[in-house]
Amino acid sequence: KATCASKPNAIGSVTIITDGMENASRQYTTEQVAKMIEQLKEMGWSFNFIGANIDVEATAAHYNIDNTLEFHQDEQGTADMWANERKSRMHYYERVEAVNQCVACASDDGMSRLERLREAAGNYFRSEERMTPAHIHRLADNEIFVFGSNLEGMHGGGAARTALKKFGAVMGQGVGLQGQSYGIPTMQGGVETIRPYVDDFVKFAQEHPDLKFLVTRIGCGIARFTDAEIAPLFAAALTVENIYLPQSFLDVLRA
């Protein structure tokens, strides 16, 4: 068999999926594994850590792994995780192939092939699009659940009810940040009445780069607007790094 050592352009991609007890080895310590991983990363290898029921980022950091993904350990959460992993893997392969196609050419910015491979590996879970998960069961400390509300702040159904029950939405508050949620009113009239609140939200997100805003399909449930009507209101959000949009909004905006 040909080995990686006999194929100088070969690299490896390793993905760990765990719900805990990720290193029960009696041969290697955490420190030894971390050292081996760091050495292989220097050679352009990709290491990715997917976990449930643990502090994913902290656990991965023990092994010198930067690319992390957390999932909820139920049927839907597992399905979403595999979909995310497959999409990330295909994007990674595309980036690596682009690097390999240019092995013999000098890059305009002076980056070597190895540097480009490291960059590709370091962006494993970074899709070209920032997409809100289809099902949000829980939030990281810096994540904000963005939901469609009404001006009266009566969070009785849909995503608003989820925001009230799980993410700190305040009954009687219809607009803005509340707990780990952010309300955008959608029930007061036509689409153009929603635009000012979306604009305020985008500005708020820009002013709080430490937070990650997960926008749900606001206005497309109880308010009965369509994705085609609401998505264009978020066009400016495409350039805001900490705003994530639903797949259906992205489909409209990139059409």
Short mmCIF file of C-alpha atoms in Angstrom, two decimals:
data_model
loop_
_atom_site.label_atom_id
_atom_site.label_comp_id
_atom_site.label_asym_id
_atom_site.label_seq_id
_atom_site.Cartn_x
_atom_site.Cartn_y
_atom_site.Cartn_z
CA LYS A 1 0.00 0.00 0.00
CA ALA A 2 1.17 3.52 -0.73
CA THR A 3 1.58 5.54 2.44
CA CYS A 4 1.22 9.25 3.02
CA ALA A 5 5.00 9.42 3.34
CA SER A 6 5.37 8.07 -0.21
CA LYS A 7 2.82 10.57 -1.55
CA PRO A 8 4.09 14.06 -0.75
CA ASN A 9 0.83 15.75 -1.75
CA ALA A 10 -1.29 13.54 0.48
CA ILE A 11 -2.91 14.95 3.59
CA GLY A 12 -5.34 13.55 6.12
CA SER A 13 -8.67 14.69 7.47
CA VAL A 14 -9.77 13.30 10.84
CA THR A 15 -13.19 13.92 12.38
CA ILE A 16 -13.99 12.84 15.93
CA ILE A 17 -17.65 12.38 16.92
CA THR A 18 -18.27 11.77 20.61
CA ASP A 19 -20.68 12.12 23.50
CA GLY A 20 -17.84 11.82 26.03
CA MET A 21 -15.08 9.38 27.03
CA GLU A 22 -13.23 10.50 23.90
CA ASN A 23 -9.86 9.22 25.17
CA ALA A 24 -10.00 5.97 27.13
CA SER A 25 -6.69 4.81 25.66
CA ARG A 26 -4.25 2.99 27.92
CA GLN A 27 -1.38 3.63 25.49
CA TYR A 28 -1.56 7.38 24.82
CA THR A 29 -2.11 10.29 27.14
CA THR A 30 -4.03 13.41 26.24
CA GLU A 31 -0.74 15.29 26.01
CA GLN A 32 0.74 12.74 23.58
CA VAL A 33 -2.33 12.83 21.36
CA ALA A 34 -2.35 16.62 21.39
CA LYS A 35 1.31 16.71 20.35
CA MET A 36 0.73 14.30 17.46
CA ILE A 37 -2.26 16.28 16.28
CA GLU A 38 -0.31 19.53 16.37
CA GLN A 39 2.50 17.96 14.33
CA LEU A 40 0.08 16.71 11.68
CA LYS A 41 -1.72 20.05 11.56
CA GLU A 42 1.61 21.65 10.71
CA MET A 43 1.71 19.29 7.71
CA GLY A 44 -1.72 20.49 6.56
CA TRP A 45 -3.93 17.81 8.09
CA SER A 46 -7.46 18.69 9.21
CA PHE A 47 -8.74 17.72 12.67
CA ASN A 48 -12.38 18.28 13.55
CA PHE A 49 -14.26 17.61 16.77
CA ILE A 50 -18.03 17.02 16.95
CA GLY A 51 -19.59 16.48 20.36
CA ALA A 52 -22.75 16.25 22.42
CA ASN A 53 -23.36 16.53 26.17
CA ILE A 54 -19.91 18.03 26.79
CA ASP A 55 -18.16 21.38 26.56
CA VAL A 56 -17.11 20.83 22.95
CA GLU A 57 -14.71 23.75 22.53
CA ALA A 58 -12.93 23.18 25.85
CA THR A 59 -12.59 19.43 25.25
CA ALA A 60 -11.29 19.90 21.70
CA ALA A 61 -8.78 22.49 22.94
CA HIS A 62 -7.12 19.81 25.11
CA TYR A 63 -6.21 18.04 21.87
CA ASN A 64 -5.15 21.16 19.93
CA ILE A 65 -8.28 20.94 17.76
CA ASP A 66 -9.82 24.25 16.68
CA ASN A 67 -12.62 23.10 14.37
CA THR A 68 -15.62 22.19 16.50
CA LEU A 69 -19.30 21.46 16.07
CA GLU A 70 -21.87 20.79 18.79
CA PHE A 71 -25.04 18.78 18.27
CA HIS A 72 -28.10 17.82 20.26
CA GLN A 73 -28.19 14.07 20.88
CA ASP A 74 -31.62 13.18 19.56
CA GLU A 75 -32.89 11.98 16.19
CA GLN A 76 -33.29 15.42 14.62
CA GLY A 77 -30.13 16.84 16.17
CA THR A 78 -28.10 13.89 14.89
CA ALA A 79 -29.58 14.23 11.40
CA ASP A 80 -28.76 17.95 11.36
CA MET A 81 -25.22 17.21 12.52
CA TRP A 82 -24.57 14.70 9.73
CA ALA A 83 -25.99 17.11 7.14
CA ASN A 84 -23.69 19.86 8.43
CA GLU A 85 -20.69 17.52 8.49
CA ARG A 86 -21.29 16.31 4.91
CA LYS A 87 -21.64 19.84 3.61
CA SER A 88 -18.52 20.99 5.46
CA ARG A 89 -16.55 17.99 4.18
CA MET A 90 -17.50 18.69 0.57
CA HIS A 91 -16.52 22.35 0.91
CA TYR A 92 -13.22 21.23 2.44
CA TYR A 93 -12.53 18.82 -0.43
CA GLU A 94 -13.26 21.59 -2.91
CA ARG A 95 -10.80 23.92 -1.18
CA VAL A 96 -8.10 21.24 -1.07
CA GLU A 97 -8.64 20.40 -4.73
CA ALA A 98 -8.29 24.07 -5.62
CA VAL A 99 -4.96 24.13 -3.78
CA ASN A 100 -3.75 20.94 -5.49
CA GLN A 101 -4.67 22.32 -8.91
CA CYS A 102 -2.21 25.11 -8.25
CA VAL A 103 0.68 23.14 -6.76
CA ALA A 104 3.14 24.34 -9.38
CA CYS A 105 2.11 27.97 -9.50
CA ALA A 106 3.22 30.74 -7.19
CA SER A 107 0.32 32.48 -5.49
CA ASP A 108 -0.12 36.19 -5.94
CA ASP A 109 -0.14 36.79 -2.19
CA GLY A 110 2.99 34.73 -1.56
CA MET A 111 1.20 31.93 0.31
CA SER A 112 2.75 28.48 -0.11
CA ARG A 113 0.77 25.33 -0.82
CA LEU A 114 1.24 24.20 2.78
CA GLU A 115 -0.04 27.52 4.11
CA ARG A 116 -3.09 27.25 1.88
CA LEU A 117 -3.74 23.70 3.07
CA ARG A 118 -3.54 24.85 6.67
CA GLU A 119 -6.00 27.62 5.88
CA ALA A 120 -8.40 25.16 4.24
CA ALA A 121 -8.13 22.78 7.22
CA GLY A 122 -8.67 25.63 9.67
CA ASN A 123 -11.95 26.56 7.96
CA TYR A 124 -13.46 23.07 8.00
CA PHE A 125 -16.84 23.94 9.51
CA ARG A 126 -16.94 27.41 7.96
CA SER A 127 -19.38 27.15 5.11
CA GLU A 128 -19.50 29.83 2.46
CA GLU A 129 -22.89 30.67 3.95
CA ARG A 130 -23.78 31.42 7.54
CA MET A 131 -26.88 29.29 8.05
CA THR A 132 -29.25 29.04 11.00
CA PRO A 133 -29.80 25.41 12.10
CA ALA A 134 -33.22 24.08 11.14
CA HIS A 135 -33.92 23.11 14.75
CA ILE A 136 -32.52 25.05 17.69
CA HIS A 137 -32.74 23.15 20.97
CA ARG A 138 -30.19 25.11 22.97
CA LEU A 139 -27.78 28.00 22.61
CA ALA A 140 -24.13 28.63 23.34
CA ASP A 141 -23.46 31.48 25.75
CA ASN A 142 -22.88 33.98 22.93
CA GLU A 143 -25.78 32.90 20.68
CA ILE A 144 -29.02 34.85 20.27
CA PHE A 145 -32.30 33.37 19.01
CA VAL A 146 -33.93 35.89 16.62
CA PHE A 147 -37.68 35.40 16.34
CA GLY A 148 -40.77 37.05 14.86
CA SER A 149 -42.85 38.82 17.50
CA ASN A 150 -45.71 41.29 17.80
CA LEU A 151 -45.56 44.81 19.16
CA GLU A 152 -47.50 43.79 22.26
CA GLY A 153 -44.92 41.14 23.14
CA MET A 154 -47.51 38.38 23.44
CA HIS A 155 -45.26 35.39 22.80
CA GLY A 156 -47.98 32.79 22.43
CA GLY A 157 -46.96 30.62 19.50
CA GLY A 158 -44.33 29.52 17.03
CA ALA A 159 -40.74 30.68 17.49
CA ALA A 160 -41.93 33.39 19.89
CA ARG A 161 -43.21 30.74 22.28
CA THR A 162 -39.88 28.91 22.01
CA ALA A 163 -38.07 32.16 22.78
CA LEU A 164 -40.29 32.66 25.84
CA LYS A 165 -39.97 29.12 27.15
CA LYS A 166 -36.28 28.51 26.45
CA PHE A 167 -34.34 31.65 25.63
CA GLY A 168 -35.42 34.43 27.97
CA ALA A 169 -37.99 36.35 25.92
CA VAL A 170 -40.03 38.68 28.11
CA MET A 171 -43.82 38.69 27.96
CA GLY A 172 -44.90 42.23 27.09
CA GLN A 173 -41.67 43.12 25.22
CA GLY A 174 -42.07 42.89 21.46
CA VAL A 175 -38.84 44.42 20.18
CA GLY A 176 -35.13 43.90 20.68
CA LEU A 177 -32.84 41.91 22.93
CA GLN A 178 -34.40 39.96 25.79
CA GLY A 179 -32.41 37.24 27.49
CA GLN A 180 -30.80 35.17 24.74
CA SER A 181 -33.41 36.18 22.20
CA TYR A 182 -34.17 39.15 19.96
CA GLY A 183 -37.67 40.06 18.82
CA ILE A 184 -38.54 41.52 15.40
CA PRO A 185 -42.23 42.52 15.09
CA THR A 186 -44.01 41.04 12.06
CA MET A 187 -47.73 41.33 12.89
CA GLN A 188 -48.36 45.07 12.54
CA GLY A 189 -49.06 45.33 8.79
CA GLY A 190 -47.37 44.70 5.46
CA VAL A 191 -43.79 43.77 4.69
CA GLU A 192 -42.62 47.39 4.61
CA THR A 193 -43.67 47.81 8.24
CA ILE A 194 -41.18 45.08 9.16
CA ARG A 195 -38.21 46.62 7.32
CA PRO A 196 -37.33 49.31 9.95
CA TYR A 197 -37.15 46.66 12.67
CA VAL A 198 -34.93 44.43 10.53
CA ASP A 199 -32.67 47.41 9.78
CA ASP A 200 -32.43 48.14 13.52
CA PHE A 201 -31.59 44.50 14.16
CA VAL A 202 -28.79 44.44 11.56
CA LYS A 203 -27.32 47.60 13.09
CA PHE A 204 -27.56 46.07 16.57
CA ALA A 205 -25.73 42.94 15.39
CA GLN A 206 -22.96 45.06 13.87
CA GLU A 207 -22.56 46.86 17.19
CA HIS A 208 -22.29 43.54 19.08
CA PRO A 209 -19.73 41.46 17.14
CA ASP A 210 -19.19 39.25 20.19
CA LEU A 211 -22.68 37.80 19.76
CA LYS A 212 -23.90 35.30 17.14
CA PHE A 213 -27.45 35.94 15.91
CA LEU A 214 -29.47 32.95 14.66
CA VAL A 215 -32.35 34.33 12.60
CA THR A 216 -35.42 32.07 12.33
CA ARG A 217 -37.98 32.32 9.51
CA ILE A 218 -39.52 35.42 11.02
CA GLY A 219 -42.90 36.36 9.61
CA CYS A 220 -43.31 33.07 7.74
CA GLY A 221 -45.43 31.31 10.32
CA ILE A 222 -48.35 32.93 12.11
CA ALA A 223 -47.85 36.21 10.23
CA ARG A 224 -48.27 34.28 6.94
CA PHE A 225 -45.66 36.05 4.84
CA THR A 226 -43.55 34.02 2.42
CA ASP A 227 -39.78 33.55 2.36
CA ALA A 228 -39.72 35.48 -0.92
CA GLU A 229 -41.33 38.46 0.82
CA ILE A 230 -39.24 38.46 4.01
CA ALA A 231 -35.79 37.34 2.84
CA PRO A 232 -34.99 40.52 0.84
CA LEU A 233 -35.32 42.53 4.05
CA PHE A 234 -32.16 40.75 5.24
CA ALA A 235 -30.01 41.45 2.18
CA ALA A 236 -27.70 43.70 4.21
CA ALA A 237 -27.20 40.89 6.73
CA LEU A 238 -25.26 38.84 4.17
CA THR A 239 -22.18 40.96 4.84
CA VAL A 240 -22.51 40.90 8.63
CA GLU A 241 -20.31 38.08 9.92
CA ASN A 242 -22.28 37.36 13.10
CA ILE A 243 -25.74 37.08 11.50
CA TYR A 244 -26.89 33.60 10.42
CA LEU A 245 -29.93 33.21 8.16
CA PRO A 246 -32.34 30.31 7.47
CA GLN A 247 -31.65 28.14 4.41
CA SER A 248 -34.91 29.32 2.82
CA PHE A 249 -33.87 32.99 3.12
CA LEU A 250 -30.45 32.22 1.64
CA ASP A 251 -32.08 30.40 -1.27
CA VAL A 252 -34.09 33.54 -2.08
CA LEU A 253 -31.17 35.94 -1.65
CA ARG A 254 -28.77 33.99 -3.86
CA ALA A 255 -31.32 33.25 -6.62
#
